[in-house]
Coordinates of N, CA and C and ligand atoms in Angstrom, one line a residue:
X279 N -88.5 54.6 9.9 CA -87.8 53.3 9.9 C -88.8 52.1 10.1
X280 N -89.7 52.4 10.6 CA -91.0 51.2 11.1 C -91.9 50.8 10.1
X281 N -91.9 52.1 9.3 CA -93.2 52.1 8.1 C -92.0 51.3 6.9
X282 N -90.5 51.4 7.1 CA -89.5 51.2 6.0 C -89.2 49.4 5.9
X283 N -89.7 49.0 7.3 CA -89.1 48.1 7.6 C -91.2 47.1 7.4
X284 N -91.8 47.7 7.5 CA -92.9 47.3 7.3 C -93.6 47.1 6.1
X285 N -93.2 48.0 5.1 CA -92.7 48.0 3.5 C -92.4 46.7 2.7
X286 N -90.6 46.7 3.6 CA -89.5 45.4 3.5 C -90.7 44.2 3.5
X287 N -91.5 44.2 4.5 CA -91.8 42.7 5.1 C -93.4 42.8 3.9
X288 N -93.7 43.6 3.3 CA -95.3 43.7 2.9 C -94.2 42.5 1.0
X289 N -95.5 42.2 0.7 CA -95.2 41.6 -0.6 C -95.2 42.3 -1.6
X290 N -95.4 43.7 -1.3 CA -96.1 44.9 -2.7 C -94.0 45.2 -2.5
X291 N -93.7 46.0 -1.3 CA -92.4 45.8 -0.7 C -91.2 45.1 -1.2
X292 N -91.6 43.5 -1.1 CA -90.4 42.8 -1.8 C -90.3 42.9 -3.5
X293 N -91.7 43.1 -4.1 CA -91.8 42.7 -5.2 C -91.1 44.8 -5.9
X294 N -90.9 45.6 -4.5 CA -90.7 46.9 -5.4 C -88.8 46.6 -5.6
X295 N -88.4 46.0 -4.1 CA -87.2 45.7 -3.9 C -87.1 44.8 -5.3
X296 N -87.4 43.8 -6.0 CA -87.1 43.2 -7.0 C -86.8 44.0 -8.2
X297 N -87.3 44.8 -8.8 CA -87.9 46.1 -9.9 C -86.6 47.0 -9.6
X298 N -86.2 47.5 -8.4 CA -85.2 48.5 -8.3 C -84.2 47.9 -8.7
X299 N -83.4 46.6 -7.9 CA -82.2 46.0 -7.3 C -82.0 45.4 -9.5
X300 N -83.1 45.1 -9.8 CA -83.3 44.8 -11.3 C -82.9 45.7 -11.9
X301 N -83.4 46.7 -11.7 CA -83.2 47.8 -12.9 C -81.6 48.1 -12.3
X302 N -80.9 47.8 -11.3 CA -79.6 48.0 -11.4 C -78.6 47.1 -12.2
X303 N -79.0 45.9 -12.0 CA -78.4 44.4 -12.5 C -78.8 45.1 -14.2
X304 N -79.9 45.4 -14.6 CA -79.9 45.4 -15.5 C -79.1 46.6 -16.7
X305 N -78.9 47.1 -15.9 CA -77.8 48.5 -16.1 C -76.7 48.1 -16.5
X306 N -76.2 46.8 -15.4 CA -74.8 46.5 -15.4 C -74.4 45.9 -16.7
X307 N -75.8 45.0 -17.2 CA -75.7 43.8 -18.4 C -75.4 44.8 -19.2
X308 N -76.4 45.8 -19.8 CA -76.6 46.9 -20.7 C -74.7 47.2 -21.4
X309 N -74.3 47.8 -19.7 CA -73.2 48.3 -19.9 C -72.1 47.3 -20.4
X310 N -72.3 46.3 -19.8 CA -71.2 44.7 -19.9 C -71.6 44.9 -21.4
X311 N -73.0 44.5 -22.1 CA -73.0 44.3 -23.2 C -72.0 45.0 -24.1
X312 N -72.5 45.9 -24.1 CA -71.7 47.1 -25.0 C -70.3 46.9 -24.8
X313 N -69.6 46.8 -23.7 CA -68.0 46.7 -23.1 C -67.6 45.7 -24.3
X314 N -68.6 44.3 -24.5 CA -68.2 43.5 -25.0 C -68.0 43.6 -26.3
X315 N -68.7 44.5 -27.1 CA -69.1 44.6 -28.2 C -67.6 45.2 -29.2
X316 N -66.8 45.6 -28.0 CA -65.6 46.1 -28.4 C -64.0 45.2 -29.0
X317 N -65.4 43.9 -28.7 CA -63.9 43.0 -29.1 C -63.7 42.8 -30.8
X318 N -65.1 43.9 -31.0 CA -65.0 44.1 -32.2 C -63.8 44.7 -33.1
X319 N -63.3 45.8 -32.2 CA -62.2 46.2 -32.1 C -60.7 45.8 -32.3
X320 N -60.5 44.7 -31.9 CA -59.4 43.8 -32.1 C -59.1 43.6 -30.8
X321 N -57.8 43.0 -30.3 CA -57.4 42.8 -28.8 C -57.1 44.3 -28.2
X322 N -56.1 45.1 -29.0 CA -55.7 46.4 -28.1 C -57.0 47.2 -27.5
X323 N -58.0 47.4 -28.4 CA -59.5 48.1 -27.9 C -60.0 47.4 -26.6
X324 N -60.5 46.0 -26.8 CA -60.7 45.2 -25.8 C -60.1 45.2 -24.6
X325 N -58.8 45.1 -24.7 CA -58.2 44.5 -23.6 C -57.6 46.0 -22.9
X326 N -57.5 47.7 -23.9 CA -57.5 48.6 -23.0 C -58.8 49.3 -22.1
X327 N -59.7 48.8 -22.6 CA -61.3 48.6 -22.2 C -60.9 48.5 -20.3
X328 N -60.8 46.7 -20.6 CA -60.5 46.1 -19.4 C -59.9 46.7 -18.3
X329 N -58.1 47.1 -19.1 CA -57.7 47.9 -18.2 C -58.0 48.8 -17.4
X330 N -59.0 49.5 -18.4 CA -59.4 51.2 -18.3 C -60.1 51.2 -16.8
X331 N -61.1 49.7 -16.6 CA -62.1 49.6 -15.7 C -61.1 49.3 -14.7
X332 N -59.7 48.8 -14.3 CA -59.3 49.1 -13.0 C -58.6 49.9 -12.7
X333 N -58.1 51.1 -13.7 CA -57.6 52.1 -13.6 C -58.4 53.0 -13.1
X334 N -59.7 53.4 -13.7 CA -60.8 54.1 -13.7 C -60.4 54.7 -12.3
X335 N -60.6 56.1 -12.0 CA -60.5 57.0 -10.3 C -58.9 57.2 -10.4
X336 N -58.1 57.0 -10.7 CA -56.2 57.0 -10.3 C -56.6 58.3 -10.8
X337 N -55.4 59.1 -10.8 CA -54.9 59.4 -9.4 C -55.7 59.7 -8.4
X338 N -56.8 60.0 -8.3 CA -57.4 60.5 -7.0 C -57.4 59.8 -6.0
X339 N -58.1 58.3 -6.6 CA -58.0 57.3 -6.0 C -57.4 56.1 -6.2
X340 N -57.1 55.0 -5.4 CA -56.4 54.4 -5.7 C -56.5 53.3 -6.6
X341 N -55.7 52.4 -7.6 CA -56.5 51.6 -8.5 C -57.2 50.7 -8.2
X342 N -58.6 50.4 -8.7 CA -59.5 49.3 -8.6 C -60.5 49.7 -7.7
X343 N -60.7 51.0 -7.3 CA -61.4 51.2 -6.1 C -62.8 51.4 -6.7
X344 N -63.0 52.2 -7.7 CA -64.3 52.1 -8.6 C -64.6 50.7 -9.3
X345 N -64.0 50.2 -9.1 CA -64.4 48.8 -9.5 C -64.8 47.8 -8.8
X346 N -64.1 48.1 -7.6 CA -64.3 47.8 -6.1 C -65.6 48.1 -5.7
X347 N -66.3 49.3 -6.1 CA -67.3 50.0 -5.3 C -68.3 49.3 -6.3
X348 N -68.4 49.2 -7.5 CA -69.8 48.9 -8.7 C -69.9 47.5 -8.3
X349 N -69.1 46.2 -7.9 CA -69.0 45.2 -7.6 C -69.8 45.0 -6.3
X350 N -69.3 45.6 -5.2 CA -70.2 45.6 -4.1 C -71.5 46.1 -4.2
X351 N -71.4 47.3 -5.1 CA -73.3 47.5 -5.5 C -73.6 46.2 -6.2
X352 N -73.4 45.6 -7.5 CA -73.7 44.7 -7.7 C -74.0 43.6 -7.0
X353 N -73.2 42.7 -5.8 CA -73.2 41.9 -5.0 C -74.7 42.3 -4.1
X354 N -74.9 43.1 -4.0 CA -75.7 43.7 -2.8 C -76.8 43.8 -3.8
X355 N -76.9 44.2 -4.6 CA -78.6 44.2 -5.4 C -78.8 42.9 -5.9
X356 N -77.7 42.5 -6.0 CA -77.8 40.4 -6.5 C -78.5 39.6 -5.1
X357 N -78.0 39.7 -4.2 CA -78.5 39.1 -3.1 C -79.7 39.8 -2.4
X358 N -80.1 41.0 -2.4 CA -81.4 41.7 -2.3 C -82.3 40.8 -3.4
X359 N -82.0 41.1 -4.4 CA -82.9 40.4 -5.6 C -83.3 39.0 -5.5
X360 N -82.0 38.1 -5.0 CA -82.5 36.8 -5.0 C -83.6 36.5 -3.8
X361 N -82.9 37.4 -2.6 CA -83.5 36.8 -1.5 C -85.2 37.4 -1.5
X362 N -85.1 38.8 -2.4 CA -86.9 38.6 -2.4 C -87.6 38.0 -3.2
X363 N -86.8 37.2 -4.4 CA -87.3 36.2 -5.3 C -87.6 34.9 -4.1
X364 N -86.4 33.9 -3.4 CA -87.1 32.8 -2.8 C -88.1 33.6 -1.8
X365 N -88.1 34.7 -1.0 CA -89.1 35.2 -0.3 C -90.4 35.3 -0.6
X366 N -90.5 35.4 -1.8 CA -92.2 35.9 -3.2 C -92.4 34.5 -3.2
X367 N -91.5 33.8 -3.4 CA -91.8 32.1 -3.9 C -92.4 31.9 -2.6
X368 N -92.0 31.6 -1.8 CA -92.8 30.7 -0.4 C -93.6 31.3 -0.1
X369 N -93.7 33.0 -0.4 CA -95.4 33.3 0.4 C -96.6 33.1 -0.9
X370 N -96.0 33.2 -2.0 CA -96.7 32.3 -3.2 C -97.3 30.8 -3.2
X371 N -96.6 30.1 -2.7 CA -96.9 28.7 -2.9 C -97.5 28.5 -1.3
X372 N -97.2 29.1 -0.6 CA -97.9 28.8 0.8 C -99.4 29.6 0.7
X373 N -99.3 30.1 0.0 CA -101.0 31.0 -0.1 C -101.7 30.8 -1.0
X374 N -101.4 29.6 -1.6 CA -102.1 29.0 -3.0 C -102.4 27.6 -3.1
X375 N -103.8 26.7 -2.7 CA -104.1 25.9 -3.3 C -103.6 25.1 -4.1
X376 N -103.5 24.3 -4.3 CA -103.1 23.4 -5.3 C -104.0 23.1 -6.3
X377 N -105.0 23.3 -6.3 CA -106.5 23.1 -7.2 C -106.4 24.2 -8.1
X378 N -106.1 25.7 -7.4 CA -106.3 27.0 -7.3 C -105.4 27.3 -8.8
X379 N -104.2 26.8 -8.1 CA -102.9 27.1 -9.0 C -102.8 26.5 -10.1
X380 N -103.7 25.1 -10.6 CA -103.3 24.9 -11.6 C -104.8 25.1 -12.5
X381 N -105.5 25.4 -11.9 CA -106.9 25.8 -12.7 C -106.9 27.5 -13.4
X382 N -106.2 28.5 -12.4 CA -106.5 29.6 -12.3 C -105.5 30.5 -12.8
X383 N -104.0 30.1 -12.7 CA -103.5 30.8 -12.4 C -102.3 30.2 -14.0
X384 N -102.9 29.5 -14.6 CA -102.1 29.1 -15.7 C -100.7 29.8 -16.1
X385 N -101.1 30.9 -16.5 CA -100.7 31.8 -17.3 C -99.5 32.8 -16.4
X386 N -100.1 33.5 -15.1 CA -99.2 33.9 -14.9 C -98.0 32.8 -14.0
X387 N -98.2 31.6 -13.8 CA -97.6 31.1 -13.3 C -96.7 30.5 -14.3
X388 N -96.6 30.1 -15.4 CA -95.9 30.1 -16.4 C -94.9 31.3 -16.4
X389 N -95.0 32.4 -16.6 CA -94.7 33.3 -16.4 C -93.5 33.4 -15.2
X390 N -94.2 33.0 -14.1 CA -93.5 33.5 -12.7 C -92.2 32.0 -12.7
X391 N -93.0 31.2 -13.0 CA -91.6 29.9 -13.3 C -90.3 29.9 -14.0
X392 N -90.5 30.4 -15.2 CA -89.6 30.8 -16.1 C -88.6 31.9 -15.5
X393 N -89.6 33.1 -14.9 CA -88.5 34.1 -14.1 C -87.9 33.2 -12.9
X394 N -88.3 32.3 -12.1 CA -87.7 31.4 -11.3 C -86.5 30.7 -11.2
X395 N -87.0 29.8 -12.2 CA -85.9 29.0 -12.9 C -85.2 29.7 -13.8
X396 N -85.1 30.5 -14.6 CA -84.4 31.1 -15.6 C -83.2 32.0 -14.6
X397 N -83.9 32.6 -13.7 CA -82.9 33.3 -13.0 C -81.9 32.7 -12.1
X398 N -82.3 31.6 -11.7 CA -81.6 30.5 -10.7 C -80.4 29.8 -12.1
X399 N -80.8 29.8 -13.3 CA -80.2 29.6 -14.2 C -78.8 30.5 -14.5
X400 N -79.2 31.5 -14.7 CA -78.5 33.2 -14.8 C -77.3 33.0 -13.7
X401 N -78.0 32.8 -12.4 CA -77.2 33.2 -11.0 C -76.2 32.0 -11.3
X402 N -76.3 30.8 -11.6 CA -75.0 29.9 -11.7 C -74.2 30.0 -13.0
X403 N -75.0 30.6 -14.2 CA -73.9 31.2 -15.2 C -73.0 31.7 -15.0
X404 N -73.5 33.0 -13.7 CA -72.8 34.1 -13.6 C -71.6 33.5 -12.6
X405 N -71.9 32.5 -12.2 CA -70.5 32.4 -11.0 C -69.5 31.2 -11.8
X406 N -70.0 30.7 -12.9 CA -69.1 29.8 -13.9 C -68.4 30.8 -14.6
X407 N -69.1 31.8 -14.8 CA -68.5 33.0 -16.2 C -67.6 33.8 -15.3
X408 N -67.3 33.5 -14.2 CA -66.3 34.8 -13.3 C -65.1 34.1 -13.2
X409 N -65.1 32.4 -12.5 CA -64.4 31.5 -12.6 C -63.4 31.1 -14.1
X410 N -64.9 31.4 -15.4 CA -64.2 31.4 -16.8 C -63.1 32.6 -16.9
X411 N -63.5 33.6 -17.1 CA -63.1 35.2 -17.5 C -62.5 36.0 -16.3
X412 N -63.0 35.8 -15.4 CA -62.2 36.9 -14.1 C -60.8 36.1 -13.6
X413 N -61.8 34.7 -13.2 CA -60.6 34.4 -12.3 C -59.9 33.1 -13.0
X414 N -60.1 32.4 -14.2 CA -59.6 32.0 -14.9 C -59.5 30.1 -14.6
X415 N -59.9 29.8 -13.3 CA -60.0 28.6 -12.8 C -60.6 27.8 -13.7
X416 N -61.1 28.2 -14.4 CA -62.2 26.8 -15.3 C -61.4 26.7 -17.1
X417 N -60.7 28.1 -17.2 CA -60.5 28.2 -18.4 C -59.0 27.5 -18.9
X418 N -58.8 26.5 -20.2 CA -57.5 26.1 -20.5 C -56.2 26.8 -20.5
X419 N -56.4 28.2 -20.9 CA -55.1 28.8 -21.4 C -55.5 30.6 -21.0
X420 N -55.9 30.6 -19.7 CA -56.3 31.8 -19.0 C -54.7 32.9 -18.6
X421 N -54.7 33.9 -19.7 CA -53.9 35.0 -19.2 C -54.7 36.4 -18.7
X422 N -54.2 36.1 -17.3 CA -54.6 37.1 -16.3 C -54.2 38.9 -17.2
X423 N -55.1 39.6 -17.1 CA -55.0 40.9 -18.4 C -54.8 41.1 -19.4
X424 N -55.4 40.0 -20.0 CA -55.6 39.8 -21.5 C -56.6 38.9 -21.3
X425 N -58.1 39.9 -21.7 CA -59.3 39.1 -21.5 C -59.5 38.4 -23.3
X426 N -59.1 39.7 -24.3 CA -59.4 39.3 -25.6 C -58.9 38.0 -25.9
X427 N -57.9 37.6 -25.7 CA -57.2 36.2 -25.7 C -58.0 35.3 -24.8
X428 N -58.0 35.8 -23.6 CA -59.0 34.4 -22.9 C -60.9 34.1 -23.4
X429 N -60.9 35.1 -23.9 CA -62.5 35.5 -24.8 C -62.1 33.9 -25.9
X430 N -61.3 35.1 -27.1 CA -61.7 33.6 -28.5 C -61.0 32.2 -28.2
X431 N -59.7 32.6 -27.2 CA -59.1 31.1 -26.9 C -60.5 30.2 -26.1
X432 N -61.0 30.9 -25.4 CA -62.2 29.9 -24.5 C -63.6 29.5 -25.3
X433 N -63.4 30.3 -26.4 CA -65.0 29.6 -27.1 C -64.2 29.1 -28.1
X434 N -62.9 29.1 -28.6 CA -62.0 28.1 -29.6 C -61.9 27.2 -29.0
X435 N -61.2 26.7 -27.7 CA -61.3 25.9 -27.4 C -62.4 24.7 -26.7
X436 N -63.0 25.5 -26.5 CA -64.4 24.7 -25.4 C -65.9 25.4 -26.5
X437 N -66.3 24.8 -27.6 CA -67.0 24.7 -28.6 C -68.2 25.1 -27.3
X438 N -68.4 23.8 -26.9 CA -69.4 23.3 -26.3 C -69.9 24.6 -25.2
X439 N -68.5 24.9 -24.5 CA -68.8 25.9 -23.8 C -69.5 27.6 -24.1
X440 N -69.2 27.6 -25.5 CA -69.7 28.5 -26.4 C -71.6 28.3 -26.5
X441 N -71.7 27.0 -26.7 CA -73.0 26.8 -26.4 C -73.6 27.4 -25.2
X442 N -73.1 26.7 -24.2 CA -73.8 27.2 -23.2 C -73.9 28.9 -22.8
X443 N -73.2 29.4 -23.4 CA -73.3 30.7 -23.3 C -74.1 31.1 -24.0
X444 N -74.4 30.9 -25.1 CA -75.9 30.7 -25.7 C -76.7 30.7 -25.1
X445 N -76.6 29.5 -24.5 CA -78.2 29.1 -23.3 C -78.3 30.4 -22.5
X446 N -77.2 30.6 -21.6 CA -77.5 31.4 -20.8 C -78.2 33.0 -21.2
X447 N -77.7 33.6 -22.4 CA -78.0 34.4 -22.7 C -79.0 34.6 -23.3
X448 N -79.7 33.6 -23.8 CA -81.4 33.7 -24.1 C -82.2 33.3 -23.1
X449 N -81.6 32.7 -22.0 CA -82.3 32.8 -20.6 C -82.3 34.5 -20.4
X450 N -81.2 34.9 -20.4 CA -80.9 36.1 -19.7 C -82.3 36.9 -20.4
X451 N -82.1 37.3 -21.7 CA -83.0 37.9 -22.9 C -84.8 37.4 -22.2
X452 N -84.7 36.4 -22.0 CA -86.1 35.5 -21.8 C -86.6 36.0 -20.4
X453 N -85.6 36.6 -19.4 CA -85.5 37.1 -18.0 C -86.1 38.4 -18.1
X454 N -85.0 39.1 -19.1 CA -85.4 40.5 -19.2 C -86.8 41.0 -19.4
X455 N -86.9 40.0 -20.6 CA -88.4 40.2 -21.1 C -89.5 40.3 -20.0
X456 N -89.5 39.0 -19.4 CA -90.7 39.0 -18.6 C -90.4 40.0 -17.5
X457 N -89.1 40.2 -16.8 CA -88.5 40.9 -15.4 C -89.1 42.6 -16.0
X458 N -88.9 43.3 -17.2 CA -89.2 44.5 -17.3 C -91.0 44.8 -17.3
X459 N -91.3 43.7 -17.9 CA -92.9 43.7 -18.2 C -93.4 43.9 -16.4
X460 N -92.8 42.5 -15.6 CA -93.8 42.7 -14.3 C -93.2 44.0 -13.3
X461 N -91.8 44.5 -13.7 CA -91.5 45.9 -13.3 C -92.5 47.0 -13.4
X462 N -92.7 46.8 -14.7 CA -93.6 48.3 -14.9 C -94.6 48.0 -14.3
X463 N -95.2 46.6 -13.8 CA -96.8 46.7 -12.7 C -96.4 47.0 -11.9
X464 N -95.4 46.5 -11.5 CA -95.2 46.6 -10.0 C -94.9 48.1 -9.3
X465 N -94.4 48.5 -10.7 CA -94.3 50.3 -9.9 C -94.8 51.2 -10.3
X466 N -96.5 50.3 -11.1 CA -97.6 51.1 -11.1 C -96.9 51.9 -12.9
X467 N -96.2 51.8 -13.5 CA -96.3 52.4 -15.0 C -97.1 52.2 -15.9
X468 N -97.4 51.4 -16.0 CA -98.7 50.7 -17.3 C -99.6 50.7 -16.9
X469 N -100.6 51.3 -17.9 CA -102.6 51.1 -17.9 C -102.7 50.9 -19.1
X470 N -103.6 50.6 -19.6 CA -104.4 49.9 -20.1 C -103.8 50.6 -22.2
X471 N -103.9 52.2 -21.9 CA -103.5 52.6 -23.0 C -101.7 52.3 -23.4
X472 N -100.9 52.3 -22.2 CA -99.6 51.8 -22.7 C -98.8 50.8 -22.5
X473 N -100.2 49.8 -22.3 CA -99.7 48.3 -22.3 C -99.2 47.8 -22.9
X474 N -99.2 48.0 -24.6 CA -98.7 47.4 -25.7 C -97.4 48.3 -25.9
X475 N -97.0 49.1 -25.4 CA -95.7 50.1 -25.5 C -94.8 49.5 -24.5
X476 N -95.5 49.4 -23.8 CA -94.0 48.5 -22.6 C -93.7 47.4 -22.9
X477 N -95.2 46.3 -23.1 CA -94.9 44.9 -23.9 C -93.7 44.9 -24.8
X478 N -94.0 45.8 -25.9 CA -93.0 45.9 -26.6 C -91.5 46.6 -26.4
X479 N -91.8 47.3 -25.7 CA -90.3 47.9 -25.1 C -89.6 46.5 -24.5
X480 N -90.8 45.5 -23.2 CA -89.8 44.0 -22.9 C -89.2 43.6 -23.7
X481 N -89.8 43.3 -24.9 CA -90.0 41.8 -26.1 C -88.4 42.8 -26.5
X482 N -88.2 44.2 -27.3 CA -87.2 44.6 -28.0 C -85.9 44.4 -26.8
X483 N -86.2 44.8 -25.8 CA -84.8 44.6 -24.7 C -84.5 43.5 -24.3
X484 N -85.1 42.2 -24.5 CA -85.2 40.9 -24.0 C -84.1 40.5 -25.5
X485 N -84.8 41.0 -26.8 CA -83.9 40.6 -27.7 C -83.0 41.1 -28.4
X486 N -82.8 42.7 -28.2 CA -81.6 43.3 -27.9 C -80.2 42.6 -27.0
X487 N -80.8 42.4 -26.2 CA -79.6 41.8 -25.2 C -79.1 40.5 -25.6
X488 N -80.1 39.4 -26.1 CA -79.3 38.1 -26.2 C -78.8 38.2 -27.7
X489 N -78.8 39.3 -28.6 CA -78.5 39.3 -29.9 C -76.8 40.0 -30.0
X490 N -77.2 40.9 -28.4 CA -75.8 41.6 -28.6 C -74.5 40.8 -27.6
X491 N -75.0 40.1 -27.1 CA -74.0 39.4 -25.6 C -73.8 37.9 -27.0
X492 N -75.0 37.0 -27.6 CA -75.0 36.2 -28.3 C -73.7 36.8 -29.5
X493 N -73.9 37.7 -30.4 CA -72.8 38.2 -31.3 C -71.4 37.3 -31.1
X494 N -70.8 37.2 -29.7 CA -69.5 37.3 -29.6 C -69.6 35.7 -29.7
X495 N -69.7 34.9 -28.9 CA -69.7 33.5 -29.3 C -69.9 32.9 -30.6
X496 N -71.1 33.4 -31.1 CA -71.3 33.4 -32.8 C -70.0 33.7 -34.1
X497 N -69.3 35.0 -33.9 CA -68.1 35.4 -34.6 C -67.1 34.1 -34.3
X498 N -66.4 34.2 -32.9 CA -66.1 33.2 -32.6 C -65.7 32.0 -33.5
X499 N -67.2 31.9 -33.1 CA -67.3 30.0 -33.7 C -67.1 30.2 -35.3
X500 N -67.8 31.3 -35.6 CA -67.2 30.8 -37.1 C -66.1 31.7 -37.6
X501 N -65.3 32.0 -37.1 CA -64.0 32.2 -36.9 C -63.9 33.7 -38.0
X502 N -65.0 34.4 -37.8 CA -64.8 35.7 -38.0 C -64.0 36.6 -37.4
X503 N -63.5 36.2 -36.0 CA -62.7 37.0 -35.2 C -61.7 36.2 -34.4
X504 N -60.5 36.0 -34.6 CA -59.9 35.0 -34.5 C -58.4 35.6 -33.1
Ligands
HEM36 C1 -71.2 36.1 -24.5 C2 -71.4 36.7 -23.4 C3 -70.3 37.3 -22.5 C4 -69.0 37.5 -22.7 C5 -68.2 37.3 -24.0 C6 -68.5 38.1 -21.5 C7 -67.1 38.4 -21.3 C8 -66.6 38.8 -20.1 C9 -65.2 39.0 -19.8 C10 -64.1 38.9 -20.9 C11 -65.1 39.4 -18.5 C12 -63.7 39.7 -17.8 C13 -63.5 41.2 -18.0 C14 -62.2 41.7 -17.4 O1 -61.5 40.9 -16.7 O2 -61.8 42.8 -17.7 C15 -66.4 39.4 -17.9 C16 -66.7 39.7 -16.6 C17 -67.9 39.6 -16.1 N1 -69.1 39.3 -16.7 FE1 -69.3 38.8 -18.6 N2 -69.5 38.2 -20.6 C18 -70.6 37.7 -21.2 C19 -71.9 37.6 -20.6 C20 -72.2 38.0 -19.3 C21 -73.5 37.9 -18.7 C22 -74.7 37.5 -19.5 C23 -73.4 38.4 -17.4 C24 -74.4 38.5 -16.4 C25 -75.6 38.0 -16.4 C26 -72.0 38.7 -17.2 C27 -71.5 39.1 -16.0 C28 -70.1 39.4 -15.8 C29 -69.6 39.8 -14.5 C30 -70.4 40.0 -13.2 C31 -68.2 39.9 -14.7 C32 -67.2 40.3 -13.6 C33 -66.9 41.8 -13.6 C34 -65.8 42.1 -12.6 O3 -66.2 42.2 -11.4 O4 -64.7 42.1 -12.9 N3 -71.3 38.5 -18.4 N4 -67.3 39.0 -18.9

């Protein structure tokens, strides 16, 4: 517990806690993506998707309970994640020069900004996009179990909003990229020979993701899917 807790408090520690709690978050996107991909489907595919996810465990258990449980893992690796991101930030900027940082450190500090801000970006998408689609408060013409309808009625009607979903999702893509690349140092995967293999493994999952989450707004707008 002492060595676990002394781990927790080391920066090698927070930065492993980031890499894990990530590679969960990033499971979830993966899976979201794909879910979404179904609206290719028409509304009945889609929207028994939806259903399926709070049905999922009946009879054994009761409805919503696995949905209940992936939600709280999520919640809990979101706030682990964040809180060793501002944690990294202040023992970063308190252990660094000012001379130091902008002479020396160019590059990966560019780097470390973008996952900063990009993710602080992400984290306020995600609580607009729950309010859009879950809980429907932000959206014009929000029917509660029928997401396919609140999907093209919300990028039909709110163009603009369609944008920003854009933004956010080449943030997201722009996150992944750099989030898997500093993953694999951090838990020690990459040397020297399969550095250009993971490189490339970020760069294809960074634009995998915003090509496949981006798709739906795109049909959308040009009224491929109506
Ligand atoms: C164009 C991109 C996206 C579309 C069309 C989309 C669509 C949706 C829809 C329709 C729902 C509600 C599903 C339901 O009620 O059954 C939903 C929920 C959700 N989405 Fe997205 N989404 C997109 C991008 C994202 C991204 C990039 C993230 C995270 C970074 C995300 C995170 C979530 C979360 C956390 C939920 C709530 C799940 C729950 O607890 O019920 N989504 N999304």
């Amino acid at each position: 517990m002492a060595a676990a807790m002394t781990l927790y408090r080391s920066t090698i520690g927070k930065k492993a806690i980031m890499a894990v709690t990530g590679v969960i978050l990033y499971g979830f996107v993966i899976v979201h993506m794909i879910g979404n991909l179904k609206i290719f489907e028409g509304p009945k595919g889609f929207n028994e998707y939806s259903h399926f996810l709070r049905v999922v465990g009946e009879p054994a258990l009761p409805a919503g309970t696995i949905l209940w449980l992936i939600r709280i893992v999520l919640t809990l690796a979101l706030i682990l994640h964040v809180n060793a991101a501002i944690q990294l930030t202040r023992i970063d900027s308190a252990g660094r020069p000012v001379a130091y940082k902008k002479v020396k450190r160019k590059q990966a500090s560019f780097a470390s900004l973008t996952l900063r801000w990009g993710g602080a970006a992400i984290f306020f998408f995600v609580i607009y996009h729950l309010m859009h689609f879950t809980i429907g408060t932000v959206h014009p013409q929000f029917i509660e179990g029928e997401p396919y309808h609140n999907v093209v009625s919300g990028f039909q009607l709110q163009p603009l909003m369609a944008g920003v979903y854009l933004l956010a999702v080449a943030a997201l893509g722009t996150h992944l990229y750099h989030g898997v690349w500093s993953a694999t140092q951090t838990l020690g995967l990459n040397n020297r020979r399969n550095d250009k293999l993971f490189r490339g493994l970020a760069v294809l999952s960074g634009i995998g993701l915003f090509v496949g989450f981006a798709a739906i707004p795109v049909v959308v707008l040009l009224g491929i899917i109506k």
